[in-house]
């Protein structure tokens, strides 16, 4: 049965719901012993045909009836389609590419998150500089009423680990942003740094990446990440960042008079 379930899962993730319906309709009119010749012709590509052949072989090794298998196919296809509609995940990559794998660029993904924000936007990074396109997008988001929050690493002169004041610089570039710092660290995290690089908009879309907010990270470095739309993860990430603020683990960095 496990082999059959695996074949069903592979098929519904590979072909369209319409094709799955066609396969299910053919299954209802076919005996398991004849499935290897009757089913592959329903789909149009060699890869899909090979998967259908695997389905037929697995079916022959079970006692599942035609109507039961057809119903299993339709149910699996429905769940797969619903899951895909609720959440999508894209590979994000900056650096050398190949003709064999397509991926979004880091700057494109980050701009998509920023530009999608309607109410709230939270970004974390170790450092931030030389990102004019990102700064422009952030200020545009503020103009349309988005509340922007940013958590950045403190400079060495303020108890952090970087040589320049990224928070002060960002305060100048995006004046409306709420800027946060992680300074009073509990003992287990003494000497720790803000090394997370994430962006989340409205709890609906998030970008998790290795890239800092720097020009090199956007254009030259080899950076990897994922862009996630929908599902539970963006909201979970937003809730976590909000909790860091609400519990005082990170604090609002107020400019000194």
PDB file of C-alpha atoms in Angstrom, residues 2-252:
ATOM      1  CA  UNK A   2       2.863   2.377   0.748  1.00  0.00           C
ATOM      2  CA  UNK A   3       4.099   1.997  -2.822  1.00  0.00           C
ATOM      3  CA  UNK A   4       0.670   2.869  -4.157  1.00  0.00           C
ATOM      4  CA  UNK A   5       0.324   5.904  -1.908  1.00  0.00           C
ATOM      5  CA  UNK A   6       3.762   7.118  -2.985  1.00  0.00           C
ATOM      6  CA  UNK A   7       2.805   6.737  -6.665  1.00  0.00           C
ATOM      7  CA  UNK A   8      -0.425   8.670  -6.094  1.00  0.00           C
ATOM      8  CA  UNK A   9       1.445  11.475  -4.331  1.00  0.00           C
ATOM      9  CA  UNK A  10       4.006  11.688  -7.131  1.00  0.00           C
ATOM     10  CA  UNK A  11       1.337  11.762  -9.834  1.00  0.00           C
ATOM     11  CA  UNK A  12      -0.848  14.482  -8.310  1.00  0.00           C
ATOM     12  CA  UNK A  13       2.177  16.702  -7.699  1.00  0.00           C
ATOM     13  CA  UNK A  14       3.335  16.282 -11.305  1.00  0.00           C
ATOM     14  CA  UNK A  15       0.222  16.689 -13.471  1.00  0.00           C
ATOM     15  CA  UNK A  16      -2.709  19.094 -13.492  1.00  0.00           C
ATOM     16  CA  UNK A  17      -5.935  18.401 -11.593  1.00  0.00           C
ATOM     17  CA  UNK A  18      -7.662  17.964 -14.947  1.00  0.00           C
ATOM     18  CA  UNK A  19      -5.226  15.213 -15.917  1.00  0.00           C
ATOM     19  CA  UNK A  20      -5.711  13.532 -12.553  1.00  0.00           C
ATOM     20  CA  UNK A  21      -9.473  13.558 -13.147  1.00  0.00           C
ATOM     21  CA  UNK A  22      -8.904  11.958 -16.549  1.00  0.00           C
ATOM     22  CA  UNK A  23      -6.694   9.253 -15.025  1.00  0.00           C
ATOM     23  CA  UNK A  24      -9.287   8.632 -12.302  1.00  0.00           C
ATOM     24  CA  UNK A  25     -12.051   8.298 -14.903  1.00  0.00           C
ATOM     25  CA  UNK A  26      -9.967   5.754 -16.837  1.00  0.00           C
ATOM     26  CA  UNK A  27      -9.169   3.871 -13.616  1.00  0.00           C
ATOM     27  CA  UNK A  28     -12.893   3.401 -12.908  1.00  0.00           C
ATOM     28  CA  UNK A  29     -13.214   1.581 -16.265  1.00  0.00           C
ATOM     29  CA  UNK A  30     -10.040  -0.472 -15.916  1.00  0.00           C
ATOM     30  CA  UNK A  31      -8.993  -3.618 -14.096  1.00  0.00           C
ATOM     31  CA  UNK A  32      -5.720  -3.561 -12.190  1.00  0.00           C
ATOM     32  CA  UNK A  33      -4.300  -6.296 -14.442  1.00  0.00           C
ATOM     33  CA  UNK A  34      -4.773  -4.098 -17.537  1.00  0.00           C
ATOM     34  CA  UNK A  35      -3.774  -0.753 -16.012  1.00  0.00           C
ATOM     35  CA  UNK A  36      -0.176  -0.807 -17.287  1.00  0.00           C
ATOM     36  CA  UNK A  37      -1.388  -0.527 -20.878  1.00  0.00           C
ATOM     37  CA  UNK A  38      -4.629   1.421 -20.380  1.00  0.00           C
ATOM     38  CA  UNK A  39      -3.540   4.277 -18.102  1.00  0.00           C
ATOM     39  CA  UNK A  40      -0.281   5.773 -19.509  1.00  0.00           C
ATOM     40  CA  UNK A  41      -2.021   6.946 -22.684  1.00  0.00           C
ATOM     41  CA  UNK A  42      -4.139   9.382 -20.650  1.00  0.00           C
ATOM     42  CA  UNK A  43      -1.179  11.676 -19.925  1.00  0.00           C
ATOM     43  CA  UNK A  44       0.912  13.406 -22.540  1.00  0.00           C
ATOM     44  CA  UNK A  45       4.544  13.479 -21.416  1.00  0.00           C
ATOM     45  CA  UNK A  46       7.083  10.649 -21.045  1.00  0.00           C
ATOM     46  CA  UNK A  47       7.744  11.613 -17.431  1.00  0.00           C
ATOM     47  CA  UNK A  48       4.059  11.558 -16.529  1.00  0.00           C
ATOM     48  CA  UNK A  49       3.591   8.273 -18.410  1.00  0.00           C
ATOM     49  CA  UNK A  50       6.394   6.708 -16.387  1.00  0.00           C
ATOM     50  CA  UNK A  51       4.733   7.806 -13.145  1.00  0.00           C
ATOM     51  CA  UNK A  52       1.389   6.388 -14.272  1.00  0.00           C
ATOM     52  CA  UNK A  53       3.126   3.098 -15.079  1.00  0.00           C
ATOM     53  CA  UNK A  54       4.503   3.060 -11.526  1.00  0.00           C
ATOM     54  CA  UNK A  55       0.966   3.690 -10.275  1.00  0.00           C
ATOM     55  CA  UNK A  56      -0.328   0.764 -12.322  1.00  0.00           C
ATOM     56  CA  UNK A  57       2.381  -1.581 -11.058  1.00  0.00           C
ATOM     57  CA  UNK A  58       1.784  -0.569  -7.445  1.00  0.00           C
ATOM     58  CA  UNK A  59      -1.975  -1.002  -7.877  1.00  0.00           C
ATOM     59  CA  UNK A  60      -1.539  -4.597  -9.038  1.00  0.00           C
ATOM     60  CA  UNK A  61       0.205  -5.400  -5.762  1.00  0.00           C
ATOM     61  CA  UNK A  62      -2.802  -4.343  -3.662  1.00  0.00           C
ATOM     62  CA  UNK A  63      -6.427  -5.328  -3.207  1.00  0.00           C
ATOM     63  CA  UNK A  64      -7.657  -1.779  -3.881  1.00  0.00           C
ATOM     64  CA  UNK A  65     -10.630  -1.634  -6.249  1.00  0.00           C
ATOM     65  CA  UNK A  66     -11.051   0.645  -9.253  1.00  0.00           C
ATOM     66  CA  UNK A  67     -13.547   2.995  -7.612  1.00  0.00           C
ATOM     67  CA  UNK A  68     -11.458   3.177  -4.451  1.00  0.00           C
ATOM     68  CA  UNK A  69      -8.279   4.070  -6.347  1.00  0.00           C
ATOM     69  CA  UNK A  70     -10.115   6.684  -8.409  1.00  0.00           C
ATOM     70  CA  UNK A  71     -11.411   8.297  -5.221  1.00  0.00           C
ATOM     71  CA  UNK A  72      -7.909   8.217  -3.703  1.00  0.00           C
ATOM     72  CA  UNK A  73      -6.519  10.017  -6.769  1.00  0.00           C
ATOM     73  CA  UNK A  74      -9.195  12.726  -6.680  1.00  0.00           C
ATOM     74  CA  UNK A  75      -8.817  13.281  -2.925  1.00  0.00           C
ATOM     75  CA  UNK A  76      -5.030  13.527  -3.165  1.00  0.00           C
ATOM     76  CA  UNK A  77      -5.277  15.960  -6.071  1.00  0.00           C
ATOM     77  CA  UNK A  78      -7.707  18.159  -4.142  1.00  0.00           C
ATOM     78  CA  UNK A  79      -5.426  18.304  -1.092  1.00  0.00           C
ATOM     79  CA  UNK A  80      -2.386  19.037  -3.264  1.00  0.00           C
ATOM     80  CA  UNK A  81      -4.165  21.867  -5.092  1.00  0.00           C
ATOM     81  CA  UNK A  82      -5.489  23.360  -1.858  1.00  0.00           C
ATOM     82  CA  UNK A  83      -2.056  23.261  -0.221  1.00  0.00           C
ATOM     83  CA  UNK A  84      -0.446  24.903  -3.248  1.00  0.00           C
ATOM     84  CA  UNK A  85      -3.045  27.676  -3.200  1.00  0.00           C
ATOM     85  CA  UNK A  86      -2.500  28.340   0.492  1.00  0.00           C
ATOM     86  CA  UNK A  87       1.295  28.499   0.363  1.00  0.00           C
ATOM     87  CA  UNK A  88       3.974  28.827  -2.279  1.00  0.00           C
ATOM     88  CA  UNK A  89       7.740  28.599  -1.784  1.00  0.00           C
ATOM     89  CA  UNK A  90      10.351  29.887  -4.218  1.00  0.00           C
ATOM     90  CA  UNK A  91      14.099  29.420  -4.295  1.00  0.00           C
ATOM     91  CA  UNK A  92      16.030  32.704  -4.124  1.00  0.00           C
ATOM     92  CA  UNK A  93      19.654  32.891  -5.234  1.00  0.00           C
ATOM     93  CA  UNK A  94      22.266  35.554  -5.894  1.00  0.00           C
ATOM     94  CA  UNK A  95      25.595  34.679  -7.476  1.00  0.00           C
ATOM     95  CA  UNK A  96      26.612  32.358 -10.310  1.00  0.00           C
ATOM     96  CA  UNK A  97      23.681  30.650 -12.011  1.00  0.00           C
ATOM     97  CA  UNK A  98      23.282  27.699 -14.341  1.00  0.00           C
ATOM     98  CA  UNK A  99      20.845  27.081 -17.202  1.00  0.00           C
ATOM     99  CA  UNK A 100      19.397  24.080 -15.360  1.00  0.00           C
ATOM    100  CA  UNK A 101      17.755  25.697 -12.319  1.00  0.00           C
ATOM    101  CA  UNK A 102      15.724  28.901 -12.219  1.00  0.00           C
ATOM    102  CA  UNK A 103      15.596  31.041  -9.087  1.00  0.00           C
ATOM    103  CA  UNK A 104      14.589  34.534  -8.031  1.00  0.00           C
ATOM    104  CA  UNK A 105      17.324  37.044  -7.231  1.00  0.00           C
ATOM    105  CA  UNK A 106      17.745  38.280  -3.666  1.00  0.00           C
ATOM    106  CA  UNK A 107      16.948  41.904  -4.426  1.00  0.00           C
ATOM    107  CA  UNK A 108      13.842  40.914  -6.407  1.00  0.00           C
ATOM    108  CA  UNK A 109      12.518  38.780  -3.559  1.00  0.00           C
ATOM    109  CA  UNK A 110      13.143  41.421  -0.892  1.00  0.00           C
ATOM    110  CA  UNK A 111      11.516  44.129  -3.003  1.00  0.00           C
ATOM    111  CA  UNK A 112       8.501  41.878  -3.545  1.00  0.00           C
ATOM    112  CA  UNK A 113       8.027  41.498   0.202  1.00  0.00           C
ATOM    113  CA  UNK A 114       8.422  45.240   0.813  1.00  0.00           C
ATOM    114  CA  UNK A 115       6.136  46.210  -2.070  1.00  0.00           C
ATOM    115  CA  UNK A 116       3.461  43.725  -0.984  1.00  0.00           C
ATOM    116  CA  UNK A 117       3.188  45.187   2.528  1.00  0.00           C
ATOM    117  CA  UNK A 118      -0.070  46.990   3.228  1.00  0.00           C
ATOM    118  CA  UNK A 119       0.005  47.368   7.019  1.00  0.00           C
ATOM    119  CA  UNK A 120       3.211  46.079   8.598  1.00  0.00           C
ATOM    120  CA  UNK A 121       6.746  45.179   7.594  1.00  0.00           C
ATOM    121  CA  UNK A 122       9.488  43.765   9.839  1.00  0.00           C
ATOM    122  CA  UNK A 123      13.068  43.314   8.598  1.00  0.00           C
ATOM    123  CA  UNK A 124      16.108  41.992  10.435  1.00  0.00           C
ATOM    124  CA  UNK A 125      19.733  42.124   9.299  1.00  0.00           C
ATOM    125  CA  UNK A 126      23.257  42.080  10.691  1.00  0.00           C
ATOM    126  CA  UNK A 127      24.389  45.130   8.713  1.00  0.00           C
ATOM    127  CA  UNK A 128      22.703  47.566   6.331  1.00  0.00           C
ATOM    128  CA  UNK A 129      24.337  49.895   3.810  1.00  0.00           C
ATOM    129  CA  UNK A 130      24.552  50.659   0.090  1.00  0.00           C
ATOM    130  CA  UNK A 131      21.015  49.511  -0.749  1.00  0.00           C
ATOM    131  CA  UNK A 132      19.421  52.489  -2.483  1.00  0.00           C
ATOM    132  CA  UNK A 133      16.661  50.471  -4.172  1.00  0.00           C
ATOM    133  CA  UNK A 134      15.654  48.915  -0.848  1.00  0.00           C
ATOM    134  CA  UNK A 135      15.697  52.282   0.927  1.00  0.00           C
ATOM    135  CA  UNK A 136      13.499  53.790  -1.792  1.00  0.00           C
ATOM    136  CA  UNK A 137      11.024  50.909  -1.502  1.00  0.00           C
ATOM    137  CA  UNK A 138      10.912  51.270   2.293  1.00  0.00           C
ATOM    138  CA  UNK A 139      10.143  54.982   2.122  1.00  0.00           C
ATOM    139  CA  UNK A 140       7.480  54.321  -0.506  1.00  0.00           C
ATOM    140  CA  UNK A 141       5.940  51.711   1.812  1.00  0.00           C
ATOM    141  CA  UNK A 142       5.889  54.271   4.607  1.00  0.00           C
ATOM    142  CA  UNK A 143       4.153  56.763   2.312  1.00  0.00           C
ATOM    143  CA  UNK A 144       1.307  54.311   1.770  1.00  0.00           C
ATOM    144  CA  UNK A 145       0.867  53.814   5.524  1.00  0.00           C
ATOM    145  CA  UNK A 146       2.953  50.710   6.242  1.00  0.00           C
ATOM    146  CA  UNK A 147       4.435  50.517   9.756  1.00  0.00           C
ATOM    147  CA  UNK A 148       8.099  49.596   9.234  1.00  0.00           C
ATOM    148  CA  UNK A 149      10.138  47.869  11.950  1.00  0.00           C
ATOM    149  CA  UNK A 150      13.803  46.928  11.634  1.00  0.00           C
ATOM    150  CA  UNK A 151      16.096  44.972  13.960  1.00  0.00           C
ATOM    151  CA  UNK A 152      19.805  45.590  13.285  1.00  0.00           C
ATOM    152  CA  UNK A 153      23.117  44.810  14.961  1.00  0.00           C
ATOM    153  CA  UNK A 154      24.535  47.546  17.191  1.00  0.00           C
ATOM    154  CA  UNK A 155      27.881  49.166  16.502  1.00  0.00           C
ATOM    155  CA  UNK A 156      30.877  48.418  18.712  1.00  0.00           C
ATOM    156  CA  UNK A 157      30.596  51.856  20.306  1.00  0.00           C
ATOM    157  CA  UNK A 158      27.055  50.958  21.413  1.00  0.00           C
ATOM    158  CA  UNK A 159      27.877  47.471  22.683  1.00  0.00           C
ATOM    159  CA  UNK A 160      27.492  45.565  19.426  1.00  0.00           C
ATOM    160  CA  UNK A 161      29.941  43.947  17.039  1.00  0.00           C
ATOM    161  CA  UNK A 162      30.072  45.997  13.827  1.00  0.00           C
ATOM    162  CA  UNK A 163      32.423  48.906  13.204  1.00  0.00           C
ATOM    163  CA  UNK A 164      29.830  51.465  12.088  1.00  0.00           C
ATOM    164  CA  UNK A 165      26.436  52.635  13.266  1.00  0.00           C
ATOM    165  CA  UNK A 166      24.026  50.824  10.923  1.00  0.00           C
ATOM    166  CA  UNK A 167      21.051  51.829  13.058  1.00  0.00           C
ATOM    167  CA  UNK A 168      22.025  55.502  12.938  1.00  0.00           C
ATOM    168  CA  UNK A 169      22.516  55.304   9.186  1.00  0.00           C
ATOM    169  CA  UNK A 170      19.151  53.650   8.662  1.00  0.00           C
ATOM    170  CA  UNK A 171      17.528  56.251  10.908  1.00  0.00           C
ATOM    171  CA  UNK A 172      18.714  58.888   8.446  1.00  0.00           C
ATOM    172  CA  UNK A 173      17.731  56.939   5.315  1.00  0.00           C
ATOM    173  CA  UNK A 174      14.302  55.733   6.507  1.00  0.00           C
ATOM    174  CA  UNK A 175      13.279  58.256   9.186  1.00  0.00           C
ATOM    175  CA  UNK A 176       9.852  56.703   9.832  1.00  0.00           C
ATOM    176  CA  UNK A 177      11.153  53.205  10.575  1.00  0.00           C
ATOM    177  CA  UNK A 178      10.962  51.826  14.106  1.00  0.00           C
ATOM    178  CA  UNK A 179      14.529  50.683  14.740  1.00  0.00           C
ATOM    179  CA  UNK A 180      15.261  47.972  17.299  1.00  0.00           C
ATOM    180  CA  UNK A 181      18.453  46.614  18.880  1.00  0.00           C
ATOM    181  CA  UNK A 182      19.429  43.549  20.926  1.00  0.00           C
ATOM    182  CA  UNK A 183      21.625  44.818  23.715  1.00  0.00           C
ATOM    183  CA  UNK A 184      20.780  43.451  27.167  1.00  0.00           C
ATOM    184  CA  UNK A 185      21.366  39.769  26.410  1.00  0.00           C
ATOM    185  CA  UNK A 186      20.621  37.022  28.920  1.00  0.00           C
ATOM    186  CA  UNK A 187      23.596  34.885  29.973  1.00  0.00           C
ATOM    187  CA  UNK A 188      23.095  32.070  27.435  1.00  0.00           C
ATOM    188  CA  UNK A 189      23.302  34.664  24.636  1.00  0.00           C
ATOM    189  CA  UNK A 190      26.118  36.850  25.956  1.00  0.00           C
ATOM    190  CA  UNK A 191      28.237  37.920  22.996  1.00  0.00           C
ATOM    191  CA  UNK A 192      25.494  36.945  20.532  1.00  0.00           C
ATOM    192  CA  UNK A 193      24.704  38.948  17.440  1.00  0.00           C
ATOM    193  CA  UNK A 194      21.665  39.825  15.341  1.00  0.00           C
ATOM    194  CA  UNK A 195      22.550  37.388  12.584  1.00  0.00           C
ATOM    195  CA  UNK A 196      19.029  36.614  11.323  1.00  0.00           C
ATOM    196  CA  UNK A 197      18.156  37.979   7.904  1.00  0.00           C
ATOM    197  CA  UNK A 198      14.405  37.919   7.394  1.00  0.00           C
ATOM    198  CA  UNK A 199      11.621  40.125   6.104  1.00  0.00           C
ATOM    199  CA  UNK A 200       7.905  39.597   6.704  1.00  0.00           C
ATOM    200  CA  UNK A 201       4.952  41.605   5.390  1.00  0.00           C
ATOM    201  CA  UNK A 202       1.500  41.567   7.001  1.00  0.00           C
ATOM    202  CA  UNK A 203       2.011  38.002   8.233  1.00  0.00           C
ATOM    203  CA  UNK A 204       1.312  36.875   4.664  1.00  0.00           C
ATOM    204  CA  UNK A 205       4.689  36.800   2.934  1.00  0.00           C
ATOM    205  CA  UNK A 206       8.202  36.308   4.251  1.00  0.00           C
ATOM    206  CA  UNK A 207      11.741  36.076   2.932  1.00  0.00           C
ATOM    207  CA  UNK A 208      14.351  34.064   4.833  1.00  0.00           C
ATOM    208  CA  UNK A 209      17.854  34.552   3.462  1.00  0.00           C
ATOM    209  CA  UNK A 210      21.581  34.457   4.081  1.00  0.00           C
ATOM    210  CA  UNK A 211      21.868  37.969   2.628  1.00  0.00           C
ATOM    211  CA  UNK A 212      22.471  41.110   4.655  1.00  0.00           C
ATOM    212  CA  UNK A 213      21.072  44.466   3.564  1.00  0.00           C
ATOM    213  CA  UNK A 214      24.143  45.370   1.533  1.00  0.00           C
ATOM    214  CA  UNK A 215      24.870  46.087  -2.093  1.00  0.00           C
ATOM    215  CA  UNK A 216      27.229  43.110  -2.358  1.00  0.00           C
ATOM    216  CA  UNK A 217      24.598  40.764  -0.931  1.00  0.00           C
ATOM    217  CA  UNK A 218      22.033  42.033  -3.441  1.00  0.00           C
ATOM    218  CA  UNK A 219      24.326  41.821  -6.467  1.00  0.00           C
ATOM    219  CA  UNK A 220      27.652  39.995  -6.015  1.00  0.00           C
ATOM    220  CA  UNK A 221      27.755  37.539  -3.120  1.00  0.00           C
ATOM    221  CA  UNK A 222      26.634  33.931  -3.339  1.00  0.00           C
ATOM    222  CA  UNK A 223      23.459  34.123  -1.229  1.00  0.00           C
ATOM    223  CA  UNK A 224      20.564  31.703  -0.831  1.00  0.00           C
ATOM    224  CA  UNK A 225      17.065  31.991   0.596  1.00  0.00           C
ATOM    225  CA  UNK A 226      13.401  31.107   0.263  1.00  0.00           C
ATOM    226  CA  UNK A 227      10.412  33.339  -0.448  1.00  0.00           C
ATOM    227  CA  UNK A 228       7.234  32.043   1.187  1.00  0.00           C
ATOM    228  CA  UNK A 229       3.737  33.292   0.394  1.00  0.00           C
ATOM    229  CA  UNK A 230       0.724  32.209   2.440  1.00  0.00           C
ATOM    230  CA  UNK A 231       0.448  29.422   4.965  1.00  0.00           C
ATOM    231  CA  UNK A 232       1.326  29.562   8.666  1.00  0.00           C
ATOM    232  CA  UNK A 233       5.021  30.373   8.515  1.00  0.00           C
ATOM    233  CA  UNK A 234       4.863  34.108   7.632  1.00  0.00           C
ATOM    234  CA  UNK A 235       2.376  34.753  10.440  1.00  0.00           C
ATOM    235  CA  UNK A 236       4.422  32.666  12.863  1.00  0.00           C
ATOM    236  CA  UNK A 237       7.552  34.657  12.005  1.00  0.00           C
ATOM    237  CA  UNK A 238       5.730  37.966  12.400  1.00  0.00           C
ATOM    238  CA  UNK A 239       4.327  36.857  15.768  1.00  0.00           C
ATOM    239  CA  UNK A 240       7.785  35.838  16.948  1.00  0.00           C
ATOM    240  CA  UNK A 241       9.400  39.134  15.970  1.00  0.00           C
ATOM    241  CA  UNK A 242       6.551  41.028  17.606  1.00  0.00           C
ATOM    242  CA  UNK A 243       6.989  38.989  20.772  1.00  0.00           C
ATOM    243  CA  UNK A 244      10.696  39.866  20.906  1.00  0.00           C
ATOM    244  CA  UNK A 245       9.632  43.508  20.997  1.00  0.00           C
ATOM    245  CA  UNK A 246       6.701  43.103  23.382  1.00  0.00           C
ATOM    246  CA  UNK A 247       8.702  41.127  25.934  1.00  0.00           C
ATOM    247  CA  UNK A 248      11.598  43.585  25.866  1.00  0.00           C
ATOM    248  CA  UNK A 249      14.156  41.164  24.457  1.00  0.00           C
ATOM    249  CA  UNK A 250      14.841  43.731  21.766  1.00  0.00           C
ATOM    250  CA  UNK A 251      14.217  47.401  22.414  1.00  0.00           C
ATOM    251  CA  UNK A 252      13.426  50.531  20.435  1.00  0.00           C
TER     252      UNK A 252
END
